[in-house]
């Protein structure tokens, strides 16, 4: 009987996950709301509801859920990166940088954290530091096509076309969308 109860405990959260994966974000939010009504401190459910809000373009609600999740788990890199990405989309690059920087300070941070920090620095015009962060991401994950692409575009923008085109070619080999257009435009 105990096993049955514990396996049912996450039912609404799992329903929310299923709805999210199916692209039915309204139903996902309803399921997460039901789940969070009795478990308001569940970081995963808060985060996933925030992602559902984000997919629906309800940025303020997404931000609220991400911040609530981060208050409950201050070392959650996934939440930090989602906040960074949310602010990046809003062109709030300083705040995007803040959360990406928090993420890289967590031991074991993934390559994506360094990439996100580089992207924010790039948008803020700090090309030297952005280059360093893109390179760190690539060093951590050698098949990171997006990081090669952004580093390549930054090199091209700073008049280092030869190395920039090498990075764009690497991004193309890794099937990064947009690499072929950049190669055609800047490297022929």
XYZ file of N, CA, C and O in Angstrom:
752
model
N 0.820 -1.196 0.000
C 0.000 0.000 0.000
C 0.863 1.259 0.000
O 0.561 2.203 -0.700
N 1.941 1.256 0.738
C 2.829 2.409 0.800
C 3.426 2.719 -0.567
O 3.514 3.869 -0.958
N 3.793 1.700 -1.308
C 4.352 1.903 -2.641
C 3.335 2.568 -3.545
O 3.648 3.491 -4.282
N 2.089 2.143 -3.464
C 1.030 2.733 -4.267
C 0.865 4.210 -3.953
O 0.764 5.033 -4.858
N 0.897 4.570 -2.669
C 0.751 5.969 -2.287
C 1.916 6.806 -2.783
O 1.715 7.901 -3.297
N 3.126 6.301 -2.647
C 4.262 7.110 -3.063
C 4.326 7.234 -4.584
O 4.766 8.242 -5.098
N 3.869 6.222 -5.311
C 3.899 6.347 -6.764
C 2.814 7.280 -7.268
O 2.943 7.859 -8.327
N 1.750 7.460 -6.494
C 0.693 8.383 -6.898
C 1.000 9.814 -6.495
O 0.391 10.742 -7.005
N 1.934 9.984 -5.584
C 2.203 11.326 -5.055
C 2.592 12.316 -6.137
O 2.253 13.477 -6.069
N 3.303 11.881 -7.149
C 3.733 12.795 -8.196
C 2.821 12.815 -9.399
O 3.191 13.313 -10.447
N 1.634 12.272 -9.274
C 0.730 12.128 -10.409
C 0.453 13.408 -11.156
O 0.583 13.455 -12.380
N 0.046 14.460 -10.462
C -0.277 15.706 -11.147
C 0.951 16.347 -11.768
O 0.871 16.942 -12.838
N 2.096 16.202 -11.082
C 3.328 16.739 -11.657
C 3.684 15.976 -12.923
O 4.055 16.569 -13.934
N 3.557 14.639 -12.875
C 3.830 13.839 -14.060
C 2.845 14.170 -15.172
O 3.218 14.193 -16.345
N 1.582 14.423 -14.825
C 0.600 14.834 -15.827
C 1.026 16.149 -16.461
O 0.910 16.329 -17.674
N 1.501 17.053 -15.642
C 1.993 18.323 -16.156
C 3.144 18.113 -17.123
O 3.192 18.721 -18.195
N 4.074 17.222 -16.759
C 5.207 16.920 -17.625
C 4.732 16.331 -18.953
O 5.234 16.692 -20.017
N 3.749 15.434 -18.873
C 3.220 14.824 -20.104
C 2.574 15.881 -20.992
O 2.807 15.908 -22.201
N 1.766 16.747 -20.388
C 1.126 17.807 -21.166
C 2.170 18.745 -21.778
O 2.041 19.160 -22.932
N 3.192 19.077 -21.001
C 4.252 19.951 -21.511
C 4.921 19.305 -22.723
O 5.112 19.947 -23.758
N 5.285 18.038 -22.582
C 5.957 17.338 -23.676
C 5.081 17.238 -24.925
O 5.594 17.180 -26.039
N 3.771 17.228 -24.721
C 2.827 17.194 -25.848
C 2.554 18.583 -26.425
O 1.815 18.716 -27.395
N 3.117 19.623 -25.794
C 2.900 20.989 -26.266
C 1.586 21.586 -25.797
O 1.181 22.643 -26.268
N 0.926 20.935 -24.852
C -0.348 21.423 -24.313
C -0.045 22.173 -23.015
O -0.220 21.654 -21.908
N 0.425 23.412 -23.161
C 0.953 24.166 -22.026
C -0.119 24.605 -21.043
O 0.143 24.653 -19.838
N -1.313 24.918 -21.520
C -2.404 25.297 -20.602
C -2.746 24.138 -19.678
O -2.916 24.320 -18.463
N -2.852 22.927 -20.245
C -3.151 21.746 -19.424
C -1.991 21.448 -18.478
O -2.213 21.022 -17.338
N -0.777 21.682 -18.931
C 0.387 21.470 -18.071
C 0.319 22.406 -16.868
O 0.524 21.979 -15.725
N -0.001 23.669 -17.120
C -0.100 24.646 -16.029
C -1.177 24.225 -15.038
O -0.972 24.277 -13.817
N -2.322 23.773 -15.533
C -3.409 23.322 -14.643
C -2.943 22.151 -13.785
O -3.209 22.121 -12.568
N -2.237 21.199 -14.385
C -1.748 20.048 -13.619
C -0.701 20.479 -12.597
O -0.715 20.014 -11.447
N 0.210 21.363 -12.988
C 1.208 21.854 -12.026
C 0.539 22.650 -10.910
O 0.940 22.544 -9.747
N -0.498 23.427 -11.236
C -1.238 24.162 -10.191
C -1.832 23.196 -9.180
O -1.750 23.433 -7.964
N -2.451 22.123 -9.665
C -3.028 21.116 -8.761
C -1.945 20.513 -7.873
O -2.130 20.356 -6.669
N -0.831 20.179 -8.471
C 0.269 19.571 -7.738
C 0.849 20.544 -6.709
O 1.076 20.181 -5.550
N 1.062 21.782 -7.130
C 1.663 22.785 -6.247
C 0.722 23.235 -5.133
O 1.183 23.782 -4.125
N -0.576 22.991 -5.286
C -1.532 23.351 -4.225
C -1.207 22.628 -2.925
O -1.408 23.176 -1.838
N -0.675 21.416 -3.027
C -0.319 20.660 -1.823
C 1.186 20.557 -1.606
O 1.619 20.121 -0.558
N 1.960 20.950 -2.603
C 3.422 20.895 -2.506
C 4.009 22.201 -3.060
O 4.697 22.194 -4.085
N 3.760 23.316 -2.402
C 4.153 24.621 -2.956
C 5.661 24.848 -3.043
O 6.101 25.791 -3.697
N 6.437 23.984 -2.423
C 7.888 24.166 -2.430
C 8.600 23.168 -3.343
O 9.808 22.987 -3.236
N 7.869 22.556 -4.256
C 8.465 21.609 -5.187
C 9.157 22.392 -6.318
O 8.495 22.976 -7.178
N 10.476 22.414 -6.288
C 11.266 23.217 -7.222
C 11.030 22.780 -8.667
O 10.854 23.616 -9.556
N 11.017 21.484 -8.894
C 10.847 20.977 -10.264
C 9.488 21.393 -10.833
O 9.396 21.835 -11.984
N 8.439 21.274 -10.035
C 7.100 21.644 -10.511
C 7.012 23.154 -10.756
O 6.418 23.592 -11.752
N 7.595 23.951 -9.868
C 7.616 25.407 -10.084
C 8.366 25.754 -11.366
O 7.898 26.562 -12.170
N 9.516 25.135 -11.531
C 10.318 25.390 -12.728
C 9.544 24.990 -13.990
O 9.474 25.745 -14.956
N 8.965 23.796 -13.966
C 8.254 23.321 -15.153
C 7.007 24.150 -15.455
O 6.683 24.387 -16.620
N 6.337 24.620 -14.415
C 5.202 25.513 -14.662
C 5.711 26.827 -15.278
O 5.107 27.361 -16.203
N 6.841 27.301 -14.782
C 7.445 28.497 -15.360
C 7.791 28.309 -16.826
O 7.553 29.190 -17.652
N 8.324 27.143 -17.161
C 8.626 26.852 -18.563
C 7.346 26.842 -19.407
O 7.336 27.297 -20.541
N 6.263 26.325 -18.832
C 4.979 26.318 -19.542
C 4.506 27.747 -19.788
O 4.064 28.077 -20.895
N 4.587 28.580 -18.755
C 4.224 29.988 -18.934
C 5.101 30.641 -20.008
O 4.605 31.401 -20.843
N 6.380 30.331 -19.976
C 7.295 30.910 -20.963
C 6.885 30.512 -22.378
O 6.882 31.349 -23.288
N 6.543 29.257 -22.569
C 6.132 28.786 -23.897
C 4.877 29.501 -24.382
O 4.691 29.679 -25.582
N 4.029 29.910 -23.449
C 2.804 30.638 -23.802
C 3.034 32.142 -23.933
O 2.098 32.891 -24.210
N 4.269 32.580 -23.702
C 4.573 34.001 -23.799
C 4.182 34.795 -22.571
O 4.177 36.026 -22.603
N 3.870 34.117 -21.489
C 3.504 34.781 -20.237
C 4.773 34.956 -19.402
O 5.000 34.288 -18.406
N 5.579 35.899 -19.840
C 6.927 36.080 -19.329
C 6.946 36.430 -17.840
O 7.779 35.918 -17.091
N 6.038 37.293 -17.405
C 6.045 37.704 -15.997
C 5.756 36.516 -15.077
O 6.398 36.364 -14.032
N 4.806 35.677 -15.470
C 4.494 34.497 -14.650
C 5.643 33.498 -14.674
O 5.942 32.871 -13.656
N 6.277 33.352 -15.822
C 7.446 32.471 -15.914
C 8.546 32.967 -14.972
O 9.122 32.194 -14.203
N 8.807 34.257 -15.042
C 9.830 34.856 -14.193
C 9.511 34.629 -12.708
O 10.396 34.264 -11.927
N 8.261 34.816 -12.321
C 7.864 34.601 -10.925
C 8.142 33.173 -10.480
O 8.667 32.948 -9.381
N 7.784 32.201 -11.324
C 8.029 30.804 -10.962
C 9.511 30.484 -10.904
O 9.968 29.780 -9.995
N 10.285 31.002 -11.851
C 11.726 30.744 -11.836
C 12.367 31.340 -10.587
O 13.196 30.700 -9.934
N 11.978 32.550 -10.232
C 12.544 33.190 -9.041
C 12.129 32.443 -7.778
O 12.948 32.232 -6.879
N 10.875 31.999 -7.718
C 10.419 31.219 -6.564
C 11.212 29.913 -6.456
O 11.609 29.506 -5.355
N 11.449 29.264 -7.582
C 12.227 28.019 -7.580
C 13.658 28.280 -7.131
O 14.223 27.503 -6.348
N 14.244 29.377 -7.583
C 15.615 29.702 -7.207
C 15.724 30.036 -5.718
O 16.722 29.702 -5.081
N 14.709 30.673 -5.166
C 14.720 30.956 -3.719
C 14.720 29.660 -2.909
O 15.307 29.599 -1.831
N 14.081 28.617 -3.443
C 14.028 27.326 -2.756
C 15.294 26.502 -2.980
O 15.644 25.667 -2.152
N 15.951 26.709 -4.104
C 17.169 25.968 -4.438
C 18.147 26.932 -5.103
O 18.189 27.059 -6.327
N 18.923 27.612 -4.277
C 19.778 28.708 -4.746
C 20.949 28.251 -5.606
O 21.638 29.090 -6.190
N 21.182 26.977 -5.732
C 22.286 26.454 -6.555
C 21.770 25.739 -7.807
O 22.514 25.022 -8.468
N 20.516 25.934 -8.150
C 19.913 25.245 -9.288
C 20.320 25.949 -10.588
O 19.761 26.982 -10.964
N 21.290 25.369 -11.267
C 21.852 25.968 -12.481
C 20.799 26.040 -13.586
O 20.746 27.023 -14.331
N 19.958 25.027 -13.692
C 18.922 25.019 -14.729
C 18.001 26.228 -14.584
O 17.667 26.888 -15.570
N 17.616 26.550 -13.371
C 16.753 27.701 -13.128
C 17.500 28.997 -13.449
O 16.955 29.901 -14.087
N 18.759 29.077 -13.027
C 19.555 30.277 -13.321
C 19.670 30.505 -14.826
O 19.536 31.639 -15.299
N 19.912 29.438 -15.564
C 20.058 29.567 -17.015
C 18.731 29.928 -17.684
O 18.712 30.680 -18.662
N 17.637 29.433 -17.133
C 16.334 29.814 -17.685
C 16.058 31.289 -17.434
O 15.519 31.979 -18.307
N 16.434 31.778 -16.269
C 16.282 33.212 -16.001
C 17.183 34.027 -16.928
O 16.752 35.031 -17.495
N 18.411 33.575 -17.101
C 19.322 34.277 -18.003
C 18.742 34.324 -19.418
O 18.742 35.372 -20.069
N 18.241 33.208 -19.880
C 17.658 33.141 -21.223
C 16.418 34.026 -21.343
O 16.230 34.714 -22.348
N 15.591 34.015 -20.314
C 14.380 34.850 -20.308
C 14.750 36.332 -20.437
O 14.174 37.059 -21.251
N 15.736 36.760 -19.668
C 16.158 38.162 -19.720
C 16.868 38.478 -21.037
O 16.746 39.590 -21.557
N 17.590 37.516 -21.569
C 18.252 37.711 -22.859
C 17.202 37.983 -23.940
O 17.362 38.885 -24.753
N 16.120 37.202 -23.920
C 15.045 37.396 -24.902
C 14.400 38.776 -24.763
O 13.925 39.336 -25.742
N 14.401 39.313 -23.553
C 13.824 40.637 -23.303
C 14.846 41.749 -23.551
O 14.553 42.919 -23.301
N 16.022 41.383 -23.996
C 17.122 42.315 -24.243
C 17.593 43.024 -22.961
O 18.108 44.128 -23.002
N 17.389 42.350 -21.852
C 17.884 42.833 -20.569
C 19.199 42.090 -20.313
O 19.271 41.172 -19.505
N 20.230 42.482 -21.049
C 21.479 41.733 -21.072
C 22.245 41.791 -19.754
O 22.932 40.833 -19.409
N 22.116 42.884 -19.023
C 22.808 42.976 -17.726
C 22.260 41.948 -16.741
O 23.024 41.285 -16.035
N 20.953 41.809 -16.698
C 20.352 40.826 -15.788
C 20.602 39.414 -16.303
O 20.831 38.490 -15.507
N 20.594 39.234 -17.620
C 20.935 37.929 -18.197
C 22.343 37.532 -17.776
O 22.594 36.380 -17.399
N 23.255 38.493 -17.829
C 24.638 38.243 -17.413
C 24.703 37.873 -15.933
O 25.428 36.953 -15.549
N 23.951 38.564 -15.121
C 23.953 38.294 -13.682
C 23.627 36.833 -13.396
O 24.357 36.153 -12.666
N 22.544 36.328 -13.992
C 22.148 34.944 -13.722
C 23.093 33.936 -14.367
O 23.354 32.871 -13.792
N 23.628 34.243 -15.538
C 24.607 33.349 -16.160
C 25.880 33.300 -15.310
O 26.475 32.230 -15.135
N 26.270 34.447 -14.762
C 27.451 34.490 -13.900
C 27.225 33.684 -12.624
O 28.117 32.965 -12.176
N 26.024 33.785 -12.040
C 25.701 32.941 -10.878
C 25.862 31.469 -11.246
O 26.398 30.672 -10.470
N 25.394 31.098 -12.446
C 25.438 29.699 -12.863
C 26.872 29.194 -13.007
O 27.177 28.073 -12.578
N 27.770 29.990 -13.591
C 29.146 29.508 -13.767
C 29.881 29.383 -12.441
O 30.869 28.656 -12.351
N 29.393 30.043 -11.410
C 30.037 29.958 -10.097
C 29.674 28.675 -9.349
O 30.330 28.332 -8.367
N 28.656 27.965 -9.819
C 28.258 26.708 -9.175
C 29.224 25.612 -9.637
O 29.416 25.429 -10.843
N 29.852 24.909 -8.698
C 30.767 23.832 -9.095
C 30.070 22.838 -10.036
O 28.930 22.437 -9.802
N 30.768 22.481 -11.096
C 30.218 21.531 -12.055
C 29.258 22.150 -13.058
O 28.527 21.434 -13.739
N 29.258 23.475 -13.167
C 28.359 24.149 -14.102
C 28.600 23.627 -15.517
O 29.733 23.377 -15.915
N 27.534 23.474 -16.299
C 27.684 22.940 -17.652
C 28.229 23.985 -18.628
O 28.233 25.192 -18.351
N 28.631 23.516 -19.779
C 29.149 24.390 -20.832
C 28.135 25.463 -21.201
O 28.509 26.602 -21.517
N 26.847 25.138 -21.141
C 25.805 26.102 -21.490
C 25.870 27.341 -20.596
O 25.577 28.451 -21.045
N 26.277 27.188 -19.355
C 26.388 28.341 -18.458
C 27.439 29.324 -18.976
O 27.220 30.539 -18.997
N 28.557 28.797 -19.433
C 29.615 29.648 -19.968
C 29.183 30.287 -21.288
O 29.477 31.453 -21.549
N 28.474 29.513 -22.092
C 27.950 30.063 -23.344
C 26.988 31.214 -23.069
O 27.073 32.277 -23.693
N 26.068 31.017 -22.129
C 25.074 32.056 -21.815
C 25.756 33.311 -21.269
O 25.362 34.426 -21.595
N 26.785 33.118 -20.466
C 27.530 34.260 -19.964
C 28.224 34.974 -21.123
O 28.178 36.210 -21.222
N 28.827 34.218 -22.019
C 29.466 34.802 -23.186
C 28.486 35.565 -24.058
O 28.771 36.668 -24.530
N 27.303 35.002 -24.246
C 26.290 35.657 -25.081
C 25.862 36.989 -24.479
O 25.727 37.989 -25.187
N 25.670 37.023 -23.157
C 25.287 38.282 -22.504
C 26.415 39.309 -22.611
O 26.173 40.480 -22.916
N 27.640 38.873 -22.374
C 28.788 39.780 -22.496
C 28.916 40.301 -23.925
O 29.199 41.484 -24.141
N 28.694 39.422 -24.876
C 28.739 39.784 -26.299
C 27.727 40.893 -26.574
O 28.057 41.909 -27.194
N 26.504 40.743 -26.092
C 25.459 41.738 -26.307
C 25.768 43.062 -25.619
O 25.345 44.120 -26.076
N 26.499 42.982 -24.526
C 26.878 44.197 -23.793
C 28.126 44.861 -24.375
O 28.545 45.912 -23.906
N 28.711 44.237 -25.394
C 29.875 44.830 -26.053
C 31.206 44.481 -25.428
O 32.234 45.040 -25.810
N 31.231 43.573 -24.487
C 32.479 43.168 -23.851
C 33.044 41.975 -24.625
O 32.939 40.820 -24.207
N 33.636 42.268 -25.781
C 34.039 41.212 -26.704
C 35.155 40.314 -26.166
O 35.125 39.104 -26.387
N 36.108 40.893 -25.460
C 37.226 40.094 -24.940
C 36.732 39.041 -23.942
O 37.096 37.865 -24.030
N 35.893 39.464 -23.010
C 35.360 38.522 -22.016
C 34.389 37.532 -22.655
O 34.348 36.363 -22.278
N 33.594 37.993 -23.623
C 32.674 37.090 -24.318
C 33.459 35.985 -25.020
O 33.086 34.802 -24.953
N 34.545 36.352 -25.684
C 35.385 35.383 -26.378
C 35.907 34.337 -25.401
O 35.914 33.135 -25.699
N 36.326 34.793 -24.239
C 36.851 33.887 -23.210
C 35.773 32.885 -22.766
O 36.056 31.691 -22.628
N 34.549 33.363 -22.581
C 33.468 32.477 -22.118
C 33.041 31.496 -23.208
O 32.797 30.323 -22.931
N 32.966 31.973 -24.467
C 32.644 31.051 -25.568
C 33.711 29.961 -25.664
O 33.403 28.783 -25.851
N 34.964 30.364 -25.523
C 36.065 29.391 -25.592
C 35.995 28.396 -24.442
O 36.260 27.197 -24.633
N 35.628 28.860 -23.266
C 35.477 27.949 -22.115
C 34.370 26.932 -22.387
O 34.521 25.739 -22.087
N 33.274 27.388 -22.962
C 32.162 26.478 -23.290
C 32.623 25.419 -24.288
O 32.316 24.234 -24.133
N 33.371 25.837 -25.294
C 33.865 24.901 -26.309
C 34.868 23.924 -25.704
O 34.864 22.730 -26.023
N 35.707 24.420 -24.811
C 36.688 23.544 -24.157
C 35.973 22.465 -23.336
O 36.397 21.309 -23.315
N 34.873 22.838 -22.714
C 34.119 21.885 -21.893
C 33.310 20.901 -22.739
O 33.095 19.761 -22.329
N 32.861 21.372 -23.899
C 31.993 20.554 -24.753
C 32.405 20.800 -26.202
O 31.944 21.740 -26.837
N 33.273 19.947 -26.707
C 33.874 20.176 -28.021
C 32.885 20.082 -29.180
O 33.190 20.547 -30.274
N 31.708 19.538 -28.962
C 30.710 19.447 -30.032
C 29.593 20.485 -29.869
O 28.464 20.269 -30.306
N 29.913 21.616 -29.293
C 28.952 22.676 -28.991
C 28.877 23.633 -30.190
O 29.499 24.701 -30.207
N 28.113 23.254 -31.195
C 28.006 24.016 -32.422
C 27.581 25.460 -32.229
O 28.097 26.370 -32.888
N 26.650 25.689 -31.334
C 26.158 27.045 -31.087
C 27.277 27.939 -30.559
O 27.394 29.102 -30.960
N 28.118 27.415 -29.689
C 29.229 28.204 -29.147
C 30.263 28.509 -30.237
O 30.786 29.630 -30.304
N 30.539 27.525 -31.091
C 31.440 27.798 -32.221
C 30.872 28.894 -33.110
O 31.599 29.785 -33.551
N 29.587 28.824 -33.385
C 28.946 29.810 -34.251
C 29.061 31.215 -33.659
O 29.501 32.150 -34.332
N 28.672 31.373 -32.407
C 28.712 32.699 -31.775
C 30.148 33.209 -31.649
O 30.403 34.392 -31.866
N 31.073 32.321 -31.297
C 32.466 32.762 -31.210
C 32.971 33.161 -32.598
O 33.661 34.170 -32.748
N 32.594 32.397 -33.602
C 32.986 32.725 -34.963
C 32.432 34.056 -35.413
O 33.143 34.873 -36.020
N 31.164 34.308 -35.125
C 30.563 35.584 -35.505
C 31.225 36.741 -34.765
O 31.431 37.817 -35.343
N 31.588 36.523 -33.520
C 32.282 37.561 -32.761
C 33.667 37.822 -33.352
O 34.086 38.976 -33.480
N 34.365 36.766 -33.734
C 35.686 36.945 -34.359
C 35.555 37.720 -35.669
O 36.369 38.607 -35.947
N 34.548 37.390 -36.456
C 34.340 38.100 -37.717
C 34.025 39.572 -37.441
O 34.558 40.466 -38.106
N 33.195 39.834 -36.440
C 32.839 41.216 -36.094
C 34.042 42.013 -35.612
O 34.079 43.238 -35.766
N 35.040 41.327 -35.052
C 36.240 42.010 -34.566
C 37.397 41.882 -35.562
O 38.557 42.009 -35.184
N 37.035 41.633 -36.825
C 37.980 41.635 -37.956
C 38.997 40.498 -37.917
O 40.096 40.617 -38.446
N 38.629 39.404 -37.290
C 39.481 38.217 -37.287
C 38.770 37.155 -38.142
O 38.337 36.122 -37.651
N 38.654 37.460 -39.432
C 37.843 36.638 -40.336
C 38.348 35.207 -40.488
O 37.547 34.278 -40.540
N 39.649 35.026 -40.582
C 40.182 33.678 -40.800
C 39.760 32.738 -39.674
O 39.195 31.669 -39.926
N 40.022 33.122 -38.433
C 39.647 32.272 -37.300
C 38.131 32.204 -37.148
O 37.584 31.163 -36.767
N 37.454 33.316 -37.432
C 36.003 33.321 -37.356
C 35.388 32.324 -38.316
O 34.472 31.566 -37.958
N 35.911 32.291 -39.537
C 35.396 31.351 -40.537
C 35.708 29.901 -40.155
O 34.918 28.995 -40.429
N 36.843 29.683 -39.492
C 37.152 28.335 -38.988
C 36.086 27.896 -37.983
O 35.626 26.751 -38.018
N 35.702 28.798 -37.096
C 34.652 28.471 -36.123
C 33.300 28.250 -36.804
O 32.558 27.336 -36.431
N 32.994 29.059 -37.798
C 31.730 28.887 -38.528
C 31.730 27.526 -39.229
O 30.712 26.813 -39.218
N 32.855 27.135 -39.808
C 32.947 25.807 -40.442
C 32.768 24.696 -39.407
O 32.128 23.685 -39.683
N 33.333 24.886 -38.224
C 33.146 23.894 -37.154
C 31.670 23.810 -36.765
O 31.137 22.711 -36.565
N 31.010 24.948 -36.668
C 29.577 24.965 -36.347
C 28.773 24.255 -37.426
O 27.836 23.501 -37.126
N 29.153 24.455 -38.677
C 28.469 23.801 -39.794
C 28.647 22.283 -39.714
O 27.681 21.530 -39.885
N 29.861 21.837 -39.417
C 30.118 20.389 -39.272
C 29.286 19.796 -38.136
O 28.940 18.615 -38.167
N 28.968 20.623 -37.159
C 28.152 20.176 -36.020
C 26.659 20.427 -36.261
O 25.856 20.320 -35.343
N 26.317 20.782 -37.514
C 24.920 20.965 -37.942
C 24.200 22.092 -37.223
O 22.997 22.003 -36.985
N 24.920 23.152 -36.888
C 24.260 24.288 -36.247
C 23.523 25.117 -37.305
O 24.112 25.544 -38.301
N 22.227 25.352 -37.072
C 21.414 26.162 -37.987
C 21.986 27.564 -38.103
O 22.348 28.173 -37.111
N 22.036 28.064 -39.287
C 22.542 29.413 -39.514
C 24.000 29.447 -39.920
O 24.485 30.451 -40.453
N 24.721 28.364 -39.666
C 26.149 28.344 -39.983
C 26.379 28.445 -41.490
O 27.289 29.158 -41.923
N 25.559 27.768 -42.276
C 25.740 27.814 -43.730
C 25.534 29.236 -44.259
O 26.313 29.718 -45.081
N 24.505 29.916 -43.771
C 24.267 31.307 -44.200
C 25.435 32.210 -43.835
O 25.847 33.051 -44.636
N 25.963 32.039 -42.626
C 27.098 32.856 -42.200
C 28.329 32.535 -43.036
O 29.071 33.443 -43.436
N 28.533 31.271 -43.320
C 29.668 30.865 -44.150
C 29.574 31.496 -45.536
O 30.543 32.062 -46.041
N 28.378 31.437 -46.119
C 28.161 32.019 -47.446
C 28.362 33.535 -47.441
O 28.920 34.092 -48.383
N 27.918 34.176 -46.382
C 27.965 35.639 -46.315
C 29.357 36.191 -45.984
O 29.781 37.203 -46.555
N 30.070 35.517 -45.080
C 31.324 36.088 -44.577
C 32.598 35.344 -44.965
O 33.687 35.892 -44.818
N 32.459 34.145 -45.463
C 33.661 33.295 -45.598
C 33.923 32.809 -47.025
O 34.666 31.861 -47.219
N 33.325 33.403 -47.999
C 33.550 32.942 -49.375
C 34.486 33.850 -50.120
O 34.855 34.857 -49.876
